[in-house]
Tab-separated table of C-alpha atoms in Angstrom:
chain	number	residue	atom	x	y	z
A	1	MET	CA	96.326	64.323	33.170
A	2	PRO	CA	92.919	63.170	34.081
A	3	LEU	CA	90.380	65.995	34.877
A	4	ALA	CA	88.212	64.127	37.401
A	5	GLN	CA	86.038	66.257	39.012
A	6	ALA	CA	86.920	69.108	37.026
A	7	SER	CA	85.062	72.736	36.993
A	8	LEU	CA	85.504	75.151	34.810
A	9	GLY	CA	86.285	78.871	35.022
A	10	LEU	CA	87.235	82.115	32.770
A	11	VAL	CA	90.549	83.629	32.738
A	12	SER	CA	89.714	87.208	33.697
A	13	ALA	CA	93.510	89.183	34.117
A	14	VAL	CA	96.698	88.452	32.477
A	15	ARG	CA	99.797	90.153	34.035
A	16	GLY	CA	102.867	88.350	32.505
A	17	PRO	CA	103.200	84.937	34.321
A	18	VAL	CA	100.200	85.729	36.674
A	19	VAL	CA	96.543	84.731	35.620
A	20	ASP	CA	93.153	85.969	37.390
A	21	VAL	CA	90.560	83.038	36.935
A	22	VAL	CA	86.675	83.330	37.756
A	23	PHE	CA	84.647	80.084	38.778
A	24	PRO	CA	81.287	80.212	39.047
A	25	GLU	CA	80.699	77.789	41.995
A	26	THR	CA	83.483	76.211	44.264
A	27	LEU	CA	87.268	77.623	43.936
A	28	PRO	CA	89.775	75.219	43.553
A	29	PRO	CA	92.085	74.594	46.478
A	30	ILE	CA	95.543	76.350	46.678
A	31	GLU	CA	98.425	74.401	45.289
A	32	THR	CA	96.144	72.396	42.552
A	33	VAL	CA	96.485	72.450	38.940
A	34	LEU	CA	94.444	74.567	36.180
A	35	GLU	CA	94.439	73.553	32.660
A	36	VAL	CA	93.727	76.422	29.604
A	37	GLU	CA	91.828	75.563	26.926
A	38	TRP	CA	93.574	77.658	24.190
A	39	ASP	CA	94.712	77.647	20.458
A	40	GLY	CA	98.706	78.331	21.368
A	41	ASP	CA	101.209	76.270	20.278
A	42	HIS	CA	102.619	74.848	23.716
A	43	PRO	CA	100.073	73.369	26.625
A	44	LEU	CA	99.971	75.830	29.405
A	45	THR	CA	99.580	74.998	33.133
A	46	LEU	CA	98.639	77.202	35.927
A	47	GLU	CA	99.208	76.494	39.952
A	48	VAL	CA	96.719	78.447	41.851
A	49	HIS	CA	98.637	80.390	44.766
A	50	GLY	CA	95.671	82.765	45.946
A	51	HIS	CA	91.883	83.361	46.517
A	52	LEU	CA	91.216	86.744	45.817
A	53	ASP	CA	87.720	86.701	46.589
A	54	GLU	CA	84.784	84.168	46.945
A	55	ARG	CA	84.913	83.985	43.103
A	56	THR	CA	88.777	84.697	41.811
A	57	VAL	CA	91.698	82.716	42.287
A	58	ARG	CA	95.220	84.163	41.381
A	59	ALA	CA	97.600	81.408	39.332
A	60	ILE	CA	100.933	81.412	38.661
A	61	ALA	CA	101.968	79.960	34.769
A	62	PHE	CA	104.651	77.303	34.150
A	63	GLN	CA	104.912	78.194	30.659
A	64	SER	CA	104.928	81.589	28.437
A	65	THR	CA	101.351	83.195	28.795
A	66	SER	CA	102.169	85.606	25.073
A	67	GLY	CA	98.568	85.432	23.170
A	68	LEU	CA	96.064	84.243	26.071
A	69	ALA	CA	93.074	86.293	26.495
A	70	ARG	CA	90.581	87.174	28.822
A	71	GLY	CA	87.573	84.747	28.663
A	72	VAL	CA	89.498	81.908	27.892
A	73	ARG	CA	87.921	78.524	29.262
A	74	VAL	CA	90.103	77.005	31.976
A	75	ASN	CA	89.879	73.614	33.940
A	76	ALA	CA	90.364	72.931	37.599
A	77	THR	CA	91.610	69.689	37.919
A	78	LEU	CA	91.601	69.880	41.756
A	79	ALA	CA	94.523	68.171	41.916
A	80	PRO	CA	98.354	68.721	42.517
A	81	LEU	CA	100.888	68.455	39.673
A	82	MET	CA	101.261	65.123	38.748
A	83	VAL	CA	104.843	64.326	37.185
A	84	PRO	CA	106.018	60.770	35.702
A	85	VAL	CA	108.245	58.733	38.111
A	86	GLY	CA	109.497	55.393	37.997
A	87	GLU	CA	111.757	53.622	35.451
A	88	ALA	CA	110.365	55.438	32.389
A	89	VAL	CA	111.811	58.982	33.271
A	90	LEU	CA	115.607	57.035	33.323
A	91	GLY	CA	117.496	58.531	30.099
A	92	ARG	CA	114.986	61.255	29.716
A	93	LEU	CA	115.277	65.169	29.790
A	94	LEU	CA	111.954	66.604	31.285
A	95	ASP	CA	110.314	69.805	31.848
A	96	VAL	CA	108.974	71.056	35.523
A	97	THR	CA	105.473	69.318	34.304
A	98	GLY	CA	107.107	65.991	33.362
A	99	THR	CA	106.868	66.650	29.395
A	100	PRO	CA	109.957	64.923	27.467
A	101	ARG	CA	111.999	67.804	26.261
A	102	ASP	CA	114.474	65.373	24.462
A	103	GLY	CA	112.513	65.094	21.022
A	104	GLY	CA	111.940	61.295	22.127
A	105	GLU	CA	108.850	59.415	22.583
A	106	PRO	CA	105.733	60.550	24.986
A	107	PHE	CA	105.338	58.728	27.748
A	108	PRO	CA	102.542	56.132	27.733
A	109	GLU	CA	99.476	56.778	29.389
A	110	ASP	CA	99.987	53.840	32.019
A	111	THR	CA	102.807	55.609	33.225
A	112	GLN	CA	103.193	55.955	37.280
A	113	ARG	CA	102.834	59.552	38.259
A	114	HIS	CA	103.280	61.152	41.640
A	115	PRO	CA	102.529	64.651	42.870
A	116	ILE	CA	105.273	67.071	43.392
A	117	HIS	CA	104.085	68.389	47.085
A	118	GLY	CA	104.546	66.206	50.029
A	119	ALA	CA	105.507	65.804	53.292
A	120	PRO	CA	109.212	64.913	54.693
A	121	PRO	CA	109.048	61.470	55.926
A	122	ALA	CA	107.978	60.749	59.724
A	123	PHE	CA	110.847	60.828	62.402
A	124	ASP	CA	110.023	56.866	63.061
A	125	ARG	CA	110.856	56.021	59.399
A	126	ALA	CA	114.211	57.789	59.353
A	127	GLU	CA	117.472	56.689	59.170
A	128	THR	CA	119.680	57.307	61.916
A	129	GLY	CA	123.105	55.820	61.307
A	130	VAL	CA	125.531	57.635	59.003
A	131	SER	CA	127.964	56.474	56.710
A	132	VAL	CA	130.347	58.365	54.467
A	133	PHE	CA	129.944	58.629	50.559
A	134	GLU	CA	133.158	58.857	49.196
A	135	THR	CA	133.640	60.720	46.011
A	136	GLY	CA	137.111	60.170	45.018
A	137	ILE	CA	138.089	63.913	45.613
A	138	LYS	CA	140.800	64.456	47.498
A	139	VAL	CA	140.019	67.509	49.007
A	140	ILE	CA	136.663	66.731	49.835
A	141	ASP	CA	137.027	62.802	51.289
A	142	LEU	CA	139.932	64.443	53.294
A	143	LEU	CA	138.404	67.435	54.883
A	144	LEU	CA	134.630	67.857	54.022
A	145	PRO	CA	133.654	64.143	54.259
A	146	LEU	CA	129.789	64.242	52.594
A	147	SER	CA	127.564	61.944	54.246
A	148	ARG	CA	125.368	58.859	52.325
A	149	GLY	CA	122.005	60.088	52.495
A	150	GLY	CA	122.608	63.826	53.901
A	151	LYS	CA	122.650	67.143	52.145
A	152	ALA	CA	125.650	69.146	50.837
A	153	ALA	CA	126.394	72.569	49.460
A	154	MET	CA	129.025	74.281	47.243
A	155	PHE	CA	128.606	77.719	47.717
A	156	GLY	CA	130.599	80.102	45.141
A	157	GLY	CA	130.625	83.101	43.172
A	158	ALA	CA	129.908	82.682	39.254
A	159	GLY	CA	132.848	81.395	37.015
A	160	VAL	CA	134.961	79.504	40.051
A	161	GLY	CA	133.715	75.685	39.098
A	162	LYS	CA	130.240	74.841	40.738
A	163	THR	CA	128.635	73.038	37.501
A	164	VAL	CA	132.127	71.050	36.686
A	165	LEU	CA	132.354	70.090	40.505
A	166	VAL	CA	128.480	68.830	40.026
A	167	MET	CA	129.120	67.128	37.044
A	168	GLU	CA	132.291	65.237	38.239
A	169	LEU	CA	130.285	64.153	41.455
A	170	ILE	CA	127.618	62.593	39.027
A	171	HIS	CA	130.365	60.866	37.090
A	172	ALA	CA	131.680	59.350	40.627
A	173	MET	CA	128.150	58.538	41.822
A	174	VAL	CA	127.686	56.556	38.573
A	175	GLU	CA	130.864	54.948	38.295
A	176	LYS	CA	131.338	54.083	42.128
A	177	TYR	CA	127.913	53.268	43.307
A	178	GLN	CA	125.900	52.049	40.411
A	179	GLY	CA	123.007	54.464	41.802
A	180	ILE	CA	120.007	56.413	40.334
A	181	SER	CA	121.552	60.178	39.589
A	182	ILE	CA	118.435	62.675	39.649
A	183	PHE	CA	119.710	66.276	37.909
A	184	ALA	CA	117.808	69.195	38.421
A	185	GLY	CA	118.669	72.403	36.438
A	186	VAL	CA	117.365	75.389	38.139
A	187	GLY	CA	117.664	78.499	36.137
A	188	GLU	CA	120.360	77.516	34.326
A	189	ARG	CA	121.531	78.441	30.545
A	190	SER	CA	119.817	76.386	27.863
A	191	ARG	CA	123.327	75.695	26.607
A	192	GLU	CA	124.477	73.865	29.927
A	193	GLY	CA	121.590	71.602	29.560
A	194	HIS	CA	122.071	70.570	26.033
A	195	GLU	CA	126.147	70.000	27.164
A	196	MET	CA	124.742	67.928	29.950
A	197	LEU	CA	122.724	65.615	27.980
A	198	SER	CA	125.186	65.078	25.376
A	199	ASP	CA	127.789	64.667	27.971
A	200	MET	CA	125.965	62.071	29.792
A	201	THR	CA	124.769	60.251	26.622
A	202	ALA	CA	128.397	59.871	25.095
A	203	SER	CA	129.714	58.334	28.446
A	204	GLY	CA	126.796	56.014	28.668
A	205	VAL	CA	125.378	56.785	31.984
A	206	ILE	CA	122.296	58.484	30.904
A	207	ALA	CA	120.723	55.206	30.930
A	208	ARG	CA	120.772	55.723	34.863
A	209	THR	CA	120.243	59.544	34.912
A	210	ALA	CA	116.633	61.325	34.865
A	211	LEU	CA	117.555	65.434	33.894
A	212	ILE	CA	114.544	67.970	34.945
A	213	TYR	CA	115.247	71.606	33.496
A	214	GLY	CA	113.646	74.567	34.551
A	215	GLN	CA	115.852	77.086	32.465
A	216	MET	CA	116.762	80.675	33.094
A	217	ASN	CA	114.319	81.675	29.717
A	218	GLU	CA	111.436	80.203	31.363
A	219	PRO	CA	108.682	82.013	33.504
A	220	PRO	CA	109.561	82.096	37.217
A	221	GLY	CA	106.634	79.488	37.996
A	222	ALA	CA	108.540	76.810	36.013
A	223	ARG	CA	111.994	77.554	37.589
A	224	TRP	CA	110.289	78.066	41.162
A	225	ARG	CA	108.952	73.862	40.807
A	226	VAL	CA	111.684	72.346	39.173
A	227	PRO	CA	113.606	71.287	42.226
A	228	LEU	CA	109.936	69.556	43.625
A	229	THR	CA	109.145	67.754	40.531
A	230	ALA	CA	112.882	66.358	40.773
A	231	LEU	CA	112.090	65.773	44.530
A	232	ALA	CA	109.072	63.977	43.776
A	233	ILE	CA	111.177	61.426	41.204
A	234	ALA	CA	113.833	60.654	43.754
A	235	GLU	CA	111.030	59.889	46.662
A	236	ASP	CA	109.559	57.388	44.514
A	237	PHE	CA	112.736	55.713	43.691
A	238	ARG	CA	113.641	55.730	47.574
A	239	ASP	CA	109.876	54.761	48.917
A	240	ARG	CA	109.010	52.392	45.940
A	241	SER	CA	112.024	50.854	44.745
A	242	HIS	CA	113.998	51.516	48.123
A	243	ARG	CA	116.697	52.450	45.416
A	244	ASN	CA	119.782	54.922	46.516
A	245	VAL	CA	119.365	58.015	44.881
A	246	LEU	CA	121.845	61.140	44.094
A	247	LEU	CA	119.860	64.298	43.643
A	248	MET	CA	122.077	67.183	42.236
A	249	MET	CA	120.499	70.549	41.897
A	250	ASP	CA	122.654	73.620	40.046
A	251	ASN	CA	121.475	75.929	41.301
A	252	VAL	CA	119.253	76.339	44.312
A	253	PHE	CA	120.054	79.842	44.538
A	254	ARG	CA	117.954	80.308	41.315
A	255	PHE	CA	114.796	78.499	43.260
A	256	VAL	CA	114.905	81.331	45.748
A	257	GLN	CA	115.065	84.009	43.437
A	258	ALA	CA	112.437	82.298	41.216
A	259	GLY	CA	110.280	82.244	44.757
A	260	GLY	CA	111.122	85.802	44.865
A	261	GLU	CA	109.500	87.000	41.420
A	262	VAL	CA	106.377	84.659	42.124
A	263	SER	CA	106.493	86.447	45.619
A	264	GLY	CA	106.599	90.052	44.025
A	265	LEU	CA	103.971	88.994	41.138
A	266	LEU	CA	101.381	88.133	43.773
A	267	GLY	CA	101.951	91.457	45.412
A	268	ARG	CA	103.663	90.258	48.885
A	269	LEU	CA	105.733	93.143	50.503
A	270	PRO	CA	109.636	92.408	50.341
A	271	SER	CA	111.598	91.130	53.321
A	272	ARG	CA	115.145	91.968	53.886
A	273	VAL	CA	117.312	92.420	51.046
A	274	GLY	CA	114.349	92.201	48.846
A	275	TYR	CA	114.020	88.722	49.391
A	276	GLN	CA	110.604	87.085	49.976
A	277	PRO	CA	108.710	87.004	53.447
A	278	THR	CA	108.357	83.389	52.941
A	279	LEU	CA	112.390	82.737	52.175
A	280	ALA	CA	112.978	80.472	55.326
A	281	SER	CA	109.903	78.401	54.848
A	282	GLU	CA	109.954	77.507	51.220
A	283	VAL	CA	113.696	76.653	51.694
A	284	ALA	CA	112.719	74.628	54.793
A	285	ALA	CA	109.921	72.438	52.831
A	286	LEU	CA	112.202	71.959	49.860
A	287	GLU	CA	115.127	70.576	52.102
A	288	GLU	CA	113.391	68.671	54.509
A	289	ARG	CA	112.250	66.785	52.100
A	290	ILE	CA	115.684	65.383	51.605
A	291	ALA	CA	115.893	62.086	53.744
A	292	SER	CA	116.953	58.997	54.259
A	293	VAL	CA	114.647	55.964	55.495
A	294	ALA	CA	115.561	52.591	56.410
A	295	GLY	CA	117.054	50.626	53.433
A	296	ALA	CA	117.202	53.529	50.970
A	297	ALA	CA	118.855	57.256	51.044
A	298	VAL	CA	118.575	60.233	48.576
A	299	THR	CA	121.931	62.209	49.067
A	300	ALA	CA	121.690	65.765	47.726
A	301	ILE	CA	124.751	67.783	46.469
A	302	GLN	CA	123.704	71.596	45.472
A	303	ALA	CA	125.129	73.927	43.990
A	304	VAL	CA	124.493	77.656	45.540
A	305	TYR	CA	125.638	80.903	43.247
A	306	VAL	CA	126.683	83.328	46.147
A	307	PRO	CA	125.769	86.888	44.830
A	308	ALA	CA	128.650	89.533	44.950
A	309	ASP	CA	130.563	86.846	46.768
A	310	ASP	CA	128.491	87.894	49.872
A	311	PHE	CA	128.554	84.918	52.127
A	312	THR	CA	125.999	87.099	54.427
A	313	ASP	CA	123.048	86.918	51.827
A	314	PRO	CA	119.552	85.698	53.583
A	315	ALA	CA	119.110	83.195	50.671
A	316	VAL	CA	122.906	81.730	51.190
A	317	THR	CA	122.445	81.828	55.072
A	318	ALA	CA	119.286	80.141	54.930
A	319	LEU	CA	120.463	77.309	52.841
A	320	SER	CA	123.214	76.905	54.742
A	321	ALA	CA	121.471	75.968	57.948
A	322	HIS	CA	120.482	72.660	55.954
A	323	MET	CA	123.483	71.647	55.279
A	324	ASP	CA	125.544	68.542	56.977
A	325	SER	CA	128.718	69.790	54.565
A	326	SER	CA	129.401	72.880	53.111
A	327	ILE	CA	132.135	73.236	50.463
A	328	VAL	CA	132.954	76.955	49.607
A	329	LEU	CA	134.541	77.533	46.230
A	330	SER	CA	137.213	80.542	46.222
A	331	ARG	CA	137.602	82.817	43.730
A	332	SER	CA	141.312	83.504	44.668
A	333	LEU	CA	142.257	79.947	44.466
A	334	ALA	CA	140.777	79.506	41.141
A	335	ALA	CA	142.936	82.483	39.677
A	336	GLU	CA	145.728	80.865	41.007
A	337	GLY	CA	144.907	77.708	38.775
A	338	PHE	CA	144.093	75.200	41.963
A	339	TYR	CA	141.119	73.085	40.771
A	340	PRO	CA	138.790	72.247	42.520
A	341	ALA	CA	138.896	75.614	43.867
A	342	VAL	CA	137.511	74.362	47.487
A	343	ASP	CA	138.675	76.789	50.436
A	344	PRO	CA	139.934	73.874	52.948
A	345	LEU	CA	139.625	76.847	56.110
A	346	GLU	CA	136.313	78.192	55.020
A	347	SER	CA	134.549	74.968	54.172
A	348	SER	CA	133.310	72.533	57.368
A	349	SER	CA	131.431	69.589	57.553
A	350	LEU	CA	129.485	67.807	60.729
A	351	LEU	CA	131.050	64.335	59.471
A	352	LEU	CA	134.807	65.023	59.982
A	353	ASP	CA	134.491	63.577	63.621
A	354	PRO	CA	136.615	60.476	64.684
A	355	ASP	CA	133.478	58.188	65.548
A	356	VAL	CA	132.761	58.687	61.866
A	357	VAL	CA	136.025	59.041	59.849
A	358	GLY	CA	138.074	57.203	62.275
A	359	THR	CA	140.690	58.866	64.564
A	360	GLU	CA	143.575	58.568	62.151
A	361	HIS	CA	141.583	60.471	59.374
A	362	TYR	CA	140.259	63.151	61.795
A	363	GLU	CA	144.248	63.496	63.329
A	364	ILE	CA	145.611	63.924	59.641
A	365	ALA	CA	142.661	66.306	58.574
A	366	ASN	CA	143.570	68.517	61.537
A	367	GLN	CA	147.067	68.662	60.905
A	368	VAL	CA	146.702	69.542	57.336
A	369	ARG	CA	144.090	72.339	58.600
A	370	ALA	CA	146.777	73.700	60.892
A	371	VAL	CA	149.539	74.058	58.258
A	372	LEU	CA	147.229	75.549	55.746
A	373	ALA	CA	145.969	77.925	58.179
A	374	ARG	CA	149.719	78.779	59.272
A	375	PHE	CA	150.218	79.317	55.758
A	376	ARG	CA	147.690	81.949	55.293
A	377	ASP	CA	148.688	83.562	58.633
A	378	LEU	CA	152.052	84.229	57.113
A	379	GLN	CA	151.000	85.423	53.879
A	380	ASP	CA	151.720	89.070	54.591
A	381	ILE	CA	154.772	88.532	55.954
A	382	ILE	CA	156.110	86.541	53.120
A	383	SER	CA	154.637	89.257	50.688
A	384	LEU	CA	156.177	91.965	52.124
A	385	LEU	CA	159.762	90.158	53.582
A	386	GLY	CA	159.640	86.786	51.433
A	387	THR	CA	160.274	83.536	53.321
A	388	GLU	CA	163.747	84.111	54.029
A	389	GLU	CA	162.714	86.716	56.914
A	390	LEU	CA	160.878	83.470	58.574
A	391	SER	CA	162.153	80.772	61.471
A	392	ALA	CA	163.262	77.804	60.196
A	393	ALA	CA	160.132	76.068	61.730
A	394	ASP	CA	157.757	78.478	59.430
A	395	ARG	CA	159.619	77.953	56.328
A	396	LYS	CA	159.283	74.467	57.073
A	397	THR	CA	155.618	74.714	57.520
A	398	VAL	CA	155.501	77.182	54.415
A	399	ALA	CA	157.082	74.648	52.109
A	400	ARG	CA	154.764	71.560	53.499
A	401	ALA	CA	151.771	73.889	53.151
A	402	ARG	CA	152.630	74.785	49.349
A	403	ARG	CA	153.210	71.202	48.527
A	404	LEU	CA	149.675	70.078	50.297
A	405	LYS	CA	147.895	72.748	48.519
A	406	ARG	CA	148.999	71.242	45.158
A	407	PHE	CA	148.491	67.471	46.330
A	408	LEU	CA	144.834	68.568	46.810
A	409	THR	CA	144.326	69.610	43.511
A	410	GLN	CA	143.315	66.758	40.877
A	411	PRO	CA	142.195	66.554	37.212
A	412	PHE	CA	138.324	65.657	36.574
A	413	ALA	CA	136.910	63.260	33.875
A	414	VAL	CA	134.591	65.603	32.912
A	415	THR	CA	137.562	68.154	31.967
A	416	GLU	CA	139.248	65.753	30.016
A	417	GLY	CA	137.976	66.990	26.642
A	418	PHE	CA	139.451	70.748	27.549
A	419	THR	CA	142.661	69.959	29.102
A	420	GLY	CA	143.609	66.506	27.548
A	421	THR	CA	144.655	65.402	31.338
A	422	PRO	CA	142.679	62.185	32.153
A	423	GLY	CA	141.098	62.125	35.144
A	424	ARG	CA	142.004	60.685	38.486
A	425	SER	CA	139.361	58.873	41.242
A	426	VAL	CA	141.615	58.555	44.573
A	427	SER	CA	140.589	56.344	47.324
A	428	ARG	CA	140.208	57.780	50.568
A	429	GLU	CA	143.329	55.684	51.979
A	430	GLU	CA	145.589	56.826	49.204
A	431	THR	CA	144.915	60.485	49.818
A	432	LEU	CA	145.400	60.105	53.423
A	433	ALA	CA	148.708	58.275	52.737
A	434	GLY	CA	149.577	61.148	50.842
A	435	CYS	CA	148.579	63.672	52.982
A	436	LYS	CA	150.909	61.849	55.951
A	437	ALA	CA	153.746	61.568	53.809
A	438	ILE	CA	154.279	65.297	53.125
A	439	LEU	CA	153.057	66.266	56.616
A	440	ALA	CA	155.984	63.910	57.575
A	441	GLY	CA	158.755	65.828	55.365
A	442	GLU	CA	159.134	62.735	52.777
A	443	THR	CA	158.408	65.247	49.845
A	444	ASP	CA	160.428	68.249	50.839
A	445	ASP	CA	162.789	67.611	48.239
A	446	TRP	CA	160.433	67.337	45.679
A	447	ALA	CA	159.696	70.029	43.310
A	448	GLU	CA	156.185	71.464	43.940
A	449	SER	CA	155.038	70.685	40.209
A	450	SER	CA	155.492	67.106	40.742
A	451	LEU	CA	152.551	67.238	43.101
A	452	TYR	CA	150.388	69.653	40.893
A	453	MET	CA	147.442	67.891	39.132
A	454	ILE	CA	148.006	64.706	40.142
A	455	GLY	CA	146.098	61.388	41.608
A	456	THR	CA	147.857	59.617	44.209
A	457	LEU	CA	151.422	60.270	45.679
A	458	GLU	CA	152.948	57.755	43.665
A	459	GLU	CA	151.974	59.474	40.589
A	460	ALA	CA	153.884	62.137	41.831
A	461	ARG	CA	157.034	60.226	42.948
A	462	ASP	CA	157.028	58.734	39.278
A	463	LYS	CA	156.952	62.671	38.196
A	464	GLU	CA	159.970	63.390	40.254
A	465	LYS	CA	161.970	60.282	38.801
A	466	ALA	CA	161.000	61.443	35.340
A	467	ALA	CA	162.490	64.863	36.227
A	468	ALA	CA	165.733	63.954	37.830
């Protein structure tokens, strides 16, 4: 990084990832970068987060400070963190500072760079039109349509399939839209990053994807700023190249969690449930930058871990306020083997509107919701007395609801190596046709298993014929 107008300081205190630096003259501004001149086995970059007095700043480290001593020289760059952007980052795995971590060649000196901090696009540049982003996943396209250029979140506890769903959506984006994908791995396991890099390389989609990781074993400063690094790369493709970008984040809760750690390290008093007092403003500063401008869109799909399956958690509610579509993953559905384990009654989408998706789609989706809601209401009676005690109309509703639940499952391309079943991508028209047929009673005499883990209704019809 160029050290234009650099001023020199000295480390005065080290408390884990928090480093105090004394400068003899002018203090560097907040959110600018400091570079440590030390003999450690890796470069050490700090970001200024507070002015303690007229001579001392408090900074957060992006790498481990193990071995750092007082009196070490520090250069103030007087500029925010600048990360490489453009075509050079495609096919690469980067850390929070934009340094390649995939064993490949370093970036050339003349690589275009962009600051990680920025403002949302002005309102007069924003694109106001709404268009549906088709994923090929039946339950999402039918009940929870995603917006091209919008924000969608997948809420779920541990082990219900958030990461698998994110990877399938990346696969769908590359296959269907031939767009750019930016993946931000925030506070996730090192194993998951290695697996994703291997899978993308093997499937040939890595050439149009950039991976940015701040993993679980890294300091909180790195995990806190990784989404901003990914966003800077996405904004460059949107504004300079005018290309559509799919921005994936797994897991945004870890961004909030890292912000809470940084807040505590800086000595701020915690707010409710122990979260940082700046929770709402930090989430807003990230989410408001995810926007579309005329001619190019950034579509964001974010996985959100729900601690202890508590959807009233302040971090979960702060994130959900910014979303166009909220996809809730259910532990009970996952336990029953319904994948993707999307709860159609708890999830919601602003795009499920007749003016956006059309009257037929809207009516079929509402009928599916009504049948599934009635089935849920009858669950207690069925558990106690069985279906025989229900009225004829309710028995018919239960039979169709059970078939709808099975029809809305499907195998994924990214799980083919584990299940041996090839993935299915289903168009919205085929999904609507299948649900319409089930609601009309065309499948009432079919075995429920014929509708489980399939693509289109024709595939179920073939299974039924083969069984007969």
